[in-house]
Short mmCIF file of C-alpha atoms in Angstrom, two decimals:
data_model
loop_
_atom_site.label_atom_id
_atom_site.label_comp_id
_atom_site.label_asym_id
_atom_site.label_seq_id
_atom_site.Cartn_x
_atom_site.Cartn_y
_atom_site.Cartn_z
CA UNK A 1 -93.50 -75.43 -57.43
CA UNK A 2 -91.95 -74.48 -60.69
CA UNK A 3 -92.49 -78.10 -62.37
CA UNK A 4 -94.28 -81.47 -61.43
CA UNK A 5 -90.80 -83.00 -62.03
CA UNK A 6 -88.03 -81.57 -62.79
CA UNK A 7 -84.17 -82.89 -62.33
CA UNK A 8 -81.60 -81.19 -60.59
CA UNK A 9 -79.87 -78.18 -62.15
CA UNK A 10 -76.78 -76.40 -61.85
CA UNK A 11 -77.35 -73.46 -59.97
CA UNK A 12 -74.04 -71.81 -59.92
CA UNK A 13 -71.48 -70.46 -62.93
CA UNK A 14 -67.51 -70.03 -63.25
CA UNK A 15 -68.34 -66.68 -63.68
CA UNK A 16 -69.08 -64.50 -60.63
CA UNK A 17 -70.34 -61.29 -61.99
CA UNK A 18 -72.85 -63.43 -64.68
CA UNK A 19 -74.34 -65.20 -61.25
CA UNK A 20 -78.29 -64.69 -60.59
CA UNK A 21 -78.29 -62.97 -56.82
CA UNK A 22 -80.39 -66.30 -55.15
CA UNK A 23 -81.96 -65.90 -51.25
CA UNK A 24 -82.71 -68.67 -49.18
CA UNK A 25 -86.31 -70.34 -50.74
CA UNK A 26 -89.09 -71.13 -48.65
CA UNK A 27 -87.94 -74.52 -48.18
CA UNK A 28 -85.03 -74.06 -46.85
CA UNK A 29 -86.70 -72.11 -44.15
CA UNK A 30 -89.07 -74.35 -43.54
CA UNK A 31 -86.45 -77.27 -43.20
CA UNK A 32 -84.13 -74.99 -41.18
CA UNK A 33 -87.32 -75.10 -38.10
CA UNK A 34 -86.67 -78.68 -37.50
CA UNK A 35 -82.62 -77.25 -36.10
CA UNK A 36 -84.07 -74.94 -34.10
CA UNK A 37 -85.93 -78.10 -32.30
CA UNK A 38 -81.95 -80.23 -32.23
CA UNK A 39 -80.39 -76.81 -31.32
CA UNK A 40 -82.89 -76.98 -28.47
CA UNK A 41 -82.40 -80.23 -27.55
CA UNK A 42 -79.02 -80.10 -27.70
CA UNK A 43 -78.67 -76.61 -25.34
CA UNK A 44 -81.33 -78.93 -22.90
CA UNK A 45 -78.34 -81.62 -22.37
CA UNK A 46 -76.23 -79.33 -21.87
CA UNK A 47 -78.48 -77.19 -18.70
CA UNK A 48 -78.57 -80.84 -17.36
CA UNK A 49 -74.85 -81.42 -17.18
CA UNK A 50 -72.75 -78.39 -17.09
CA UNK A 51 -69.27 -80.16 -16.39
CA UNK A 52 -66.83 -81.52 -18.59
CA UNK A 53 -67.89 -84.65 -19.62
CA UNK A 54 -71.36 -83.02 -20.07
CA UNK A 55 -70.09 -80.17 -22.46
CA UNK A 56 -67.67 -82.57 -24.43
CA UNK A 57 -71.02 -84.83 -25.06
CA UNK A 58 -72.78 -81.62 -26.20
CA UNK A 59 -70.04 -81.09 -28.63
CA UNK A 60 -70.30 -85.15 -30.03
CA UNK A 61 -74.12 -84.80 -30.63
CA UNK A 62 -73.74 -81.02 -32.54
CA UNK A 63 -71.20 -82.13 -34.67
CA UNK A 64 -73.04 -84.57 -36.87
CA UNK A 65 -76.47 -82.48 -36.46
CA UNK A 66 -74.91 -79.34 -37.95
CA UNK A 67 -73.05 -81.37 -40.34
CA UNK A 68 -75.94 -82.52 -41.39
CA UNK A 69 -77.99 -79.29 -42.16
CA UNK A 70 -74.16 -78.23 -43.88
CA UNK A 71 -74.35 -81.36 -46.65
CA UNK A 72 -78.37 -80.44 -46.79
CA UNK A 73 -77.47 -76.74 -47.69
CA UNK A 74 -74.35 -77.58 -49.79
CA UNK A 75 -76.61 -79.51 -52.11
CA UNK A 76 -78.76 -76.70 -52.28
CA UNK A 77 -76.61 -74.26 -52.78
CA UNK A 78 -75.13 -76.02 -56.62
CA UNK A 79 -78.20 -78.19 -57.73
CA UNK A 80 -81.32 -77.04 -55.79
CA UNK A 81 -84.64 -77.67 -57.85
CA UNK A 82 -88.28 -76.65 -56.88
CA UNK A 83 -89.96 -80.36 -58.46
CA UNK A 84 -92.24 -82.91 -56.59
CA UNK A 85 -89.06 -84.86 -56.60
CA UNK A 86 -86.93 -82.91 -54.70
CA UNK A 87 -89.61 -81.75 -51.75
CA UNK A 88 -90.15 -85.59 -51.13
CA UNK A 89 -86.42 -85.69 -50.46
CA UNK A 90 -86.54 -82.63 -47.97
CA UNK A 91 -89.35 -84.33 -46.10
CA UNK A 92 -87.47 -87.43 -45.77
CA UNK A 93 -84.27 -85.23 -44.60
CA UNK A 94 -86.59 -83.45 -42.31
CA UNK A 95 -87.74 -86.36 -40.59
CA UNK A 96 -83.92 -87.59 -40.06
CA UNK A 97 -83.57 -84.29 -38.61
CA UNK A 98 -86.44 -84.37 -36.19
CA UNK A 99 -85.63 -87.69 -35.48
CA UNK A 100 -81.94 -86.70 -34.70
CA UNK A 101 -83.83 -84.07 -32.53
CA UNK A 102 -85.86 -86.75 -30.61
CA UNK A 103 -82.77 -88.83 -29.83
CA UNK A 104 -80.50 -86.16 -28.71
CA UNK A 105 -82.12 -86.64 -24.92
CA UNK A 106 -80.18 -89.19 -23.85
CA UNK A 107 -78.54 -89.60 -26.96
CA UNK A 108 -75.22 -90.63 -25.34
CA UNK A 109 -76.51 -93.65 -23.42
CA UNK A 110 -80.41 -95.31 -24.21
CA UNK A 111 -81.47 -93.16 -27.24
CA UNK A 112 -77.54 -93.94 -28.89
CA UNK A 113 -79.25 -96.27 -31.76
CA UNK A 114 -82.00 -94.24 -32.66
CA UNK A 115 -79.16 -91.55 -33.14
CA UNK A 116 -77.06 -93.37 -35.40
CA UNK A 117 -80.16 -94.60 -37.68
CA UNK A 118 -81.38 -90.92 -37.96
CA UNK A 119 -77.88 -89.56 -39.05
CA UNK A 120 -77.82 -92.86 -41.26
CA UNK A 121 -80.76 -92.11 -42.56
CA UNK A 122 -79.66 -88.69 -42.99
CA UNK A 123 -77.03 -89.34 -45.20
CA UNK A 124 -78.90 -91.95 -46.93
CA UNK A 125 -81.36 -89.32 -48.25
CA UNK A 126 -78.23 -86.71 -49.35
CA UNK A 127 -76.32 -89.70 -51.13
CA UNK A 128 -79.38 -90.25 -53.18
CA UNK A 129 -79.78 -86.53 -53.96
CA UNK A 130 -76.49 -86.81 -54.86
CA UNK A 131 -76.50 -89.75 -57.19
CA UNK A 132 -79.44 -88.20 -58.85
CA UNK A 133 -77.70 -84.59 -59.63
CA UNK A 134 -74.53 -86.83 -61.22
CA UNK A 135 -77.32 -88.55 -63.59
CA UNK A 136 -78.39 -85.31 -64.48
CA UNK A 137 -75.72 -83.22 -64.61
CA UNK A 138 -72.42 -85.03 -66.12
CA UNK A 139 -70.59 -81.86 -65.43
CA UNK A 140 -70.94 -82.20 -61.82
CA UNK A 141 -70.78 -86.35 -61.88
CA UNK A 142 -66.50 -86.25 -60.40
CA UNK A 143 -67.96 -84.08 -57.53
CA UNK A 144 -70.92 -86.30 -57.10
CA UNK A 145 -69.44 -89.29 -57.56
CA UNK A 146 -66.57 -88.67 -54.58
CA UNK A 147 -69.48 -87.00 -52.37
CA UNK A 148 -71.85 -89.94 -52.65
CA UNK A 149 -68.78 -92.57 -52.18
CA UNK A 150 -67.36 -90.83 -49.32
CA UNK A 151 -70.52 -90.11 -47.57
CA UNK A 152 -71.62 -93.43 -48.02
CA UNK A 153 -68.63 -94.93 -45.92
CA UNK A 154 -69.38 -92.91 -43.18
CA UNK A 155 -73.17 -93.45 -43.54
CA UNK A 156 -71.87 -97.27 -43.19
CA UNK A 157 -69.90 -96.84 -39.91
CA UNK A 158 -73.41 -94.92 -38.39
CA UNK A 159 -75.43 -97.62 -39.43
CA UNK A 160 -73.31 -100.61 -38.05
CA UNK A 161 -72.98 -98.62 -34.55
CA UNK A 162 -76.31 -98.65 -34.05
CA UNK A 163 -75.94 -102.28 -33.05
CA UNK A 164 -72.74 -101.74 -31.66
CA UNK A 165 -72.69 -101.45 -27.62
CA UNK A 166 -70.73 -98.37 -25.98
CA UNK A 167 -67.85 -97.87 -26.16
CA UNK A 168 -67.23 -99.40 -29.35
CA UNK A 169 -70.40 -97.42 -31.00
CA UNK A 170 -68.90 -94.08 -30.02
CA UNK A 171 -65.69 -95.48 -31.71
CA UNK A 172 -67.44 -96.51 -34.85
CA UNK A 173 -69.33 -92.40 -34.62
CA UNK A 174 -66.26 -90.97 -34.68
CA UNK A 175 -64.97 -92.95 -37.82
CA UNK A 176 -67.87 -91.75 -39.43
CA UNK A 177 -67.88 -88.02 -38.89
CA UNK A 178 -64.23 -87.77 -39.76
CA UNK A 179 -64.68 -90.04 -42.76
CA UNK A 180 -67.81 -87.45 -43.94
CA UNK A 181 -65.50 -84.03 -42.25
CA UNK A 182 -62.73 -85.30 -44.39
CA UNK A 183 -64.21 -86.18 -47.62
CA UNK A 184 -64.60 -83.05 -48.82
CA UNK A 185 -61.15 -82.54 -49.01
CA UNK A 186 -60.84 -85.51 -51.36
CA UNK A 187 -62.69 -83.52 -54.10
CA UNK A 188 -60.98 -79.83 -53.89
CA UNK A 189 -59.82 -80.27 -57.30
CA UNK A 190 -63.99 -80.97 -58.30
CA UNK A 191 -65.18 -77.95 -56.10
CA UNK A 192 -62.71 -75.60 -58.06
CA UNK A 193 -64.86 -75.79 -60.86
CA UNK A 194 -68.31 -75.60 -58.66
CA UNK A 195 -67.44 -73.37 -56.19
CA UNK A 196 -70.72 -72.46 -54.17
CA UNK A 197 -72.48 -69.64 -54.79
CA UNK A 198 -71.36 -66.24 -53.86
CA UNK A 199 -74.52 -65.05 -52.65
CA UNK A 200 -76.87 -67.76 -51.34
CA UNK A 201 -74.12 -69.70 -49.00
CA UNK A 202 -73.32 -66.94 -46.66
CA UNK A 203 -77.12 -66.00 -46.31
CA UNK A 204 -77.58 -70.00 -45.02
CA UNK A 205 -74.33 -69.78 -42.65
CA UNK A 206 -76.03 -66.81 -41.51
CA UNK A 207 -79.33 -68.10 -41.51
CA UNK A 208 -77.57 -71.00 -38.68
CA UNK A 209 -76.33 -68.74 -36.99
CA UNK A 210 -79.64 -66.76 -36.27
CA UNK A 211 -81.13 -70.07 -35.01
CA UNK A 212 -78.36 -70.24 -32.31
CA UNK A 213 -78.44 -66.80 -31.16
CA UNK A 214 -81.77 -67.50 -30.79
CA UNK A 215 -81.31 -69.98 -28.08
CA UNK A 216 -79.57 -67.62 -26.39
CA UNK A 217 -82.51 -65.47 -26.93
CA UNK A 218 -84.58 -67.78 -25.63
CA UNK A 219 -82.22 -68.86 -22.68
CA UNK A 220 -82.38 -65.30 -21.23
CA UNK A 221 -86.54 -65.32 -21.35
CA UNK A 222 -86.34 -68.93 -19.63
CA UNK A 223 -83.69 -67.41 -16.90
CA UNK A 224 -85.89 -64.72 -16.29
CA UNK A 225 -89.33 -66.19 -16.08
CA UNK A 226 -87.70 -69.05 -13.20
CA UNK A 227 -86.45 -66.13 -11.17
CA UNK A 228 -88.40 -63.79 -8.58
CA UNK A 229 -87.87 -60.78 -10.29
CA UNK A 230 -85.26 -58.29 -8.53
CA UNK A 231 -82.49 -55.90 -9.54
CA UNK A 232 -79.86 -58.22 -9.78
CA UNK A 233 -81.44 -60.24 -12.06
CA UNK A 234 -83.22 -58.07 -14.45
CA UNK A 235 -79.65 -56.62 -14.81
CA UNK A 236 -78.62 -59.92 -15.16
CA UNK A 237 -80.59 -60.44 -17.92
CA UNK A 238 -79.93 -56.92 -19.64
CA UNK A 239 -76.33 -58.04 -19.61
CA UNK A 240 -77.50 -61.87 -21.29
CA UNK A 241 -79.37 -59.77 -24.03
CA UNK A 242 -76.47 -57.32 -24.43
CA UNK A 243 -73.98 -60.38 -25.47
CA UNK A 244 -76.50 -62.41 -27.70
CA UNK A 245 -76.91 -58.73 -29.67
CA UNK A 246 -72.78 -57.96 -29.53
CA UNK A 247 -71.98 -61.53 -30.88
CA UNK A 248 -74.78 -60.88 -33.59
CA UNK A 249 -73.48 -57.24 -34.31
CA UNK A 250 -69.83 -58.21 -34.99
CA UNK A 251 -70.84 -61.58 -37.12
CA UNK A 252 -73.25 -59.77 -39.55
CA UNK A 253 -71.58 -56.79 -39.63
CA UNK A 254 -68.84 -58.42 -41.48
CA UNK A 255 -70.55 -61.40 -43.18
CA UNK A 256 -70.60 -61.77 -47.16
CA UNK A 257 -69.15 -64.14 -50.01
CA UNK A 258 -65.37 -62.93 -50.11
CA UNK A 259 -64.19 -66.55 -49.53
CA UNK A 260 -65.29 -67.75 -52.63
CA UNK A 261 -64.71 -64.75 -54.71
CA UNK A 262 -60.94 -65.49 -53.21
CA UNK A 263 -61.18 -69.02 -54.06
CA UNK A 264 -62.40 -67.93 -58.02
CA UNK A 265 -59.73 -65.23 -58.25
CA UNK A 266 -56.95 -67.46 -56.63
CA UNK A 267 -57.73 -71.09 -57.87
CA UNK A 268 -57.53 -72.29 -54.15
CA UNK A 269 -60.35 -73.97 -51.97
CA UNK A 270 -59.15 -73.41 -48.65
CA UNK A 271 -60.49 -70.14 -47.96
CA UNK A 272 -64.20 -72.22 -48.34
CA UNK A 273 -63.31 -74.59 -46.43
CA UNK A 274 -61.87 -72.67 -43.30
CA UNK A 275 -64.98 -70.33 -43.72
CA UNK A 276 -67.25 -73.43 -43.56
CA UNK A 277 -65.33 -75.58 -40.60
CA UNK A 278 -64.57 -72.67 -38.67
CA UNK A 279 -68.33 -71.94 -38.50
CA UNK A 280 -68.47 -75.29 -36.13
CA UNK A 281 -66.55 -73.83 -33.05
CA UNK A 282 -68.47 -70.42 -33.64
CA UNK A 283 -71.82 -72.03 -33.57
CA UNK A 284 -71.01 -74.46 -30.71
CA UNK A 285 -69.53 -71.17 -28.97
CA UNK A 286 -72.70 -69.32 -29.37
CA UNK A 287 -75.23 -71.86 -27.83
CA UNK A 288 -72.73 -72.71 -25.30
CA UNK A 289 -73.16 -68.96 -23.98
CA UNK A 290 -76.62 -69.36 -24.37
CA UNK A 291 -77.04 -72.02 -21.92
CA UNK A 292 -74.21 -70.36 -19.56
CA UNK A 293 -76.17 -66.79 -19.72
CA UNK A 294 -79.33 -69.07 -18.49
CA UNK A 295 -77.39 -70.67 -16.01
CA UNK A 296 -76.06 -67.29 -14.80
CA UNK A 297 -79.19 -66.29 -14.31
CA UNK A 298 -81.08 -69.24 -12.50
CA UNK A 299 -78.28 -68.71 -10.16
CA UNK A 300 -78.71 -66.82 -6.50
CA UNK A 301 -77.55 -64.03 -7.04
CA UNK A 302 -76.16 -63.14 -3.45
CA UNK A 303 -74.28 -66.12 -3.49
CA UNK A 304 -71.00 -66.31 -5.81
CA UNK A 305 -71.70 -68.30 -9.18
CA UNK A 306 -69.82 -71.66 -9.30
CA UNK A 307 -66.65 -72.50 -11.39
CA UNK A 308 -68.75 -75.09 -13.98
CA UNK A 309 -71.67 -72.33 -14.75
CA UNK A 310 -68.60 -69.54 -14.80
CA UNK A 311 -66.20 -71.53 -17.07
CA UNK A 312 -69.09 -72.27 -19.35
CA UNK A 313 -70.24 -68.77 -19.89
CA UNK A 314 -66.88 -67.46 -20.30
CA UNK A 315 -65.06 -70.48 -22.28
CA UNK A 316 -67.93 -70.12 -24.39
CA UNK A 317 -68.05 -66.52 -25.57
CA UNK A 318 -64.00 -66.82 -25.76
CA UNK A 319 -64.62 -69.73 -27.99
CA UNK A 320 -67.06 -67.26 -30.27
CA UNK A 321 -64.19 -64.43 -30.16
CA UNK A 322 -61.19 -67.18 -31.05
CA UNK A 323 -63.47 -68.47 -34.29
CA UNK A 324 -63.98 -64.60 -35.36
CA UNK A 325 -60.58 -63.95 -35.31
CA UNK A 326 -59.36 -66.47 -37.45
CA UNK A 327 -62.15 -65.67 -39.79
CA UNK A 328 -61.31 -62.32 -40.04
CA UNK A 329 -57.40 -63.41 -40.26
CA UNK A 330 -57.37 -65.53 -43.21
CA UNK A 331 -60.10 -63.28 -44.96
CA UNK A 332 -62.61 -64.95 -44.63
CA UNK A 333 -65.12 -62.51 -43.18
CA UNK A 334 -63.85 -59.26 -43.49
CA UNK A 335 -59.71 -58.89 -44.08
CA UNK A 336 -58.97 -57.01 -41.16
CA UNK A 337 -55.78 -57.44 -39.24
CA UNK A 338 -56.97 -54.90 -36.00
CA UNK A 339 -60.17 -56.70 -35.58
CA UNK A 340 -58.59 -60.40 -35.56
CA UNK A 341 -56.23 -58.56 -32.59
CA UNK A 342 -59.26 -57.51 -30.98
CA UNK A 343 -61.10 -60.95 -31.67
CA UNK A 344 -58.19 -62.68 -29.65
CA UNK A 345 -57.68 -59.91 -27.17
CA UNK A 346 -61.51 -60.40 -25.92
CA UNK A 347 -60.73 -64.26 -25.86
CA UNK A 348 -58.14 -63.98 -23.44
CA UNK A 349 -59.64 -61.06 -21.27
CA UNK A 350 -63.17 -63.46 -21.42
CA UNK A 351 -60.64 -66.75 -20.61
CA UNK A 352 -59.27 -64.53 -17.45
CA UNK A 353 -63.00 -63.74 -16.09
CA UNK A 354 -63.03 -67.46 -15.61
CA UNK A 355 -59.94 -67.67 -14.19
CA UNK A 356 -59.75 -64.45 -11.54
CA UNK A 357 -63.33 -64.59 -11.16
CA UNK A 358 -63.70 -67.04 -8.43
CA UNK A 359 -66.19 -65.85 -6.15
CA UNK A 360 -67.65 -63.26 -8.39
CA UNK A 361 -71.28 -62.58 -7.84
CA UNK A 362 -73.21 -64.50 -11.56
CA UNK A 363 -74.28 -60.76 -12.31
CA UNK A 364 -70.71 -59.49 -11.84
CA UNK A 365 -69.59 -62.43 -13.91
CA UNK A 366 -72.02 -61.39 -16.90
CA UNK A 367 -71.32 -57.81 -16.68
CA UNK A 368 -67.85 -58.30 -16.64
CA UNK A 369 -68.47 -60.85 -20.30
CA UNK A 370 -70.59 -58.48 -21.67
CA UNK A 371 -68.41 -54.88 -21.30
CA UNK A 372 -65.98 -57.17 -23.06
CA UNK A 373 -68.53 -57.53 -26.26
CA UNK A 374 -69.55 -54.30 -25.70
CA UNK A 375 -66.22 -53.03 -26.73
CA UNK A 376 -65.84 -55.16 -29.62
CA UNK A 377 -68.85 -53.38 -30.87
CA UNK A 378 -67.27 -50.32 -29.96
CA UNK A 379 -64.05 -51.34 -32.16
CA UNK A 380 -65.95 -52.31 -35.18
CA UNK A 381 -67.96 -49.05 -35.27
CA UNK A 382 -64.60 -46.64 -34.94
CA UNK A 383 -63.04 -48.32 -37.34
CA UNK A 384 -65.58 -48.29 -39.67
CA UNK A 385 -66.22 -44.64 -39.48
CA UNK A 386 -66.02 -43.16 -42.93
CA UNK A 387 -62.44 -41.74 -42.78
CA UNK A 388 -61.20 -44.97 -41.54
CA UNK A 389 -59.79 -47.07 -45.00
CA UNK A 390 -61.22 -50.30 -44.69
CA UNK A 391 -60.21 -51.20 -47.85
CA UNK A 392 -56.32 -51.24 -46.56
CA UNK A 393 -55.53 -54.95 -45.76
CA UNK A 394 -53.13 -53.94 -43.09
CA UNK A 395 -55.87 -52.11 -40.46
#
């Protein structure tokens, strides 16, 4: 701890090139353990209803847990502090967040309150951070000042719904997340002049992302260890591994900060912000495969894998591929117009396993999903061979 107290400070500057090069402090990690608990959780529902209704309910409880860790980080990333003050806020933020984690069982029917007063609580915690860093900081007080208001609303809708019964309390949840989803927007002309910083956000988004690969990580370990080990299945599991890795490979490989460099150098936000909300789908995408590749491999495997465990597996990984490609598209991973064509190609070849694939054996299935990331891997590394010219916007 750098000071006993110490208010919150502007961490980033107008001026790329005069920006300290920040990493992800020790806090941060230690607050990002309680997601991999809700990440858990949340892949747990899911094993337990693999079906439509189930997977749309998956998506309703990760929306406002990985918008919360995003307004958590955000924070961080323009007026973190290391102060007594500060850590007592991340403990109070990491008990929402285990408390989110708790309720997620059951989270659409008996555990619904206790849901709504963590994410309440949640917000309640960021609004004060919020408040606080306008106090301090008068440069940052318009931004503050339409974060805290908007958030606020929202945190209001949560709070009420918690006393709410169904349907009407679902009604209420969605009010809220769109109210906090959409107040950002209401500020673009505030974020313009503190953009996040160049170096330190797409560490966190990447950061996220590790924690939901490693579901999927840990979804091929669980497959395996419930399974009599035999050829199929250790295969089976080869192939699980083999996605989880391609997904990483062709993420990372083109991960860095160009969205806000574009946003500095062409006075316009929404590169951020289709960097940050296109990160939703790609997350939900990646432990979505995690659970199919477990459910893949709990499966028979003499007997032909059924349509809900297929159509999860492979809507899933398309769902990663379709998010890629529009972050490579609009630049905001690497500008590359070849790999958003491959991106979308692997969707649809990935969407057609699902569809042709009826009575596919699950290791067929699998294998079939992961020659398709295979390839992608394949792409990336030809193009980036060193005569290729990366630098051309038009490959």
């Amino acid at each position: 701890m750098n000071n006993f107290l110490q208010p919150p400070r502007l961490r980033i500057s107008e001026d790329s090139e005069s920006e300290e090069e920040r990493r992800a402090t020790w806090l941060e990690l230690f607050y990002d353990l309680v997601f991999v608990v809700a990440v858990a959780q949340l892949a747990h529902n899911l094993k337990e209803d693999v079906s439509i209704a189930g997977y749309l309910g998956f998506v309703f409880l990760f929306i406002p847990v990985w918008w919360s860790w995003i307004g958590t980080t955000m924070y961080a990333n323009r007026f973190d502090s290391d102060d007594i003050g500060r850590r007592f806020l991340v403990a109070l933020q990491m008990l929402a967040a285990a408390a989110l984690a708790v309720n997620i069982h059951h989270g659409l029917a008996e555990n619904a309150p206790g849901f709504a007063l963590s994410y309440a609580l949640a917000r309640a915690v960021l609004i004060v951070e919020y408040v606080r860093a306008g106090i301090h900081i008068p440069a940052a007080r318009p931004l503050t000042t339409r974060y805290a208001t908007g958030f606020a609303i929202a945190a209001v809708f949560w709070l009420i719904s918690a006393f709410i019964p169904a349907p009407g309390r679902f009604v209420l949840w969605g009010v809220g997340i769109m109210i906090d989803l959409i107040t950002p927007f209401t500020a673009t002309k505030f974020q313009l002049k503190l953009l996040p910083h160049a170096s330190h956000l797409p560490e966190r988004f990447g950061l996220f992302t590790i924690i939901v690969l490693g579901e999927a990580i840990i979804a091929v370990v669980e497959g395996v260890s419930e399974q009599k080990w035999d050829v199929l299945s250790v295969i089976a599991a080869i192939f699980g591994l083999v996605i989880a890795f391609s997904l990483w490979w062709v993420y990372f490989d083109n991960l860095g900060g160009t969205p806000i460099q574009t946003a500095r150098a062409q006075g316009k936000i929404g590169t951020v912000a289709t960097w940050l909300y296109t990160h939703l789908p790609l997350v939900i995408g990646i432990a979505g495969a995690g659970v199919g590749v477990e459910k893949v491999l709990i499966s028979k495997q003499a007997i032909a894998l059924s349509d809900p465990q297929r159509w999860l597996l492979c809507g899933s990984v398309a769902l990663c591929y379709l998010a890629l490609g529009i972050l490579h598209r609009v630049g905001v991973i690497r500008y590359c117009k070849i790999r958003f064509q491959f991106r979308g190609v692997a969707a649809i070849i990935v969407i057609a396993i699902a569809f042709f694939g009826k009575g596919l054996l699950p290791v067929a299935v699998i294998g079939l999903v992961a020659v398709v990331c295979v390839l992608q891997v394949a792409q990336d590394l030809y193009q980036s061979r060193p005569n290729t010219r990366l630098v051309d916007p038009e490959i």
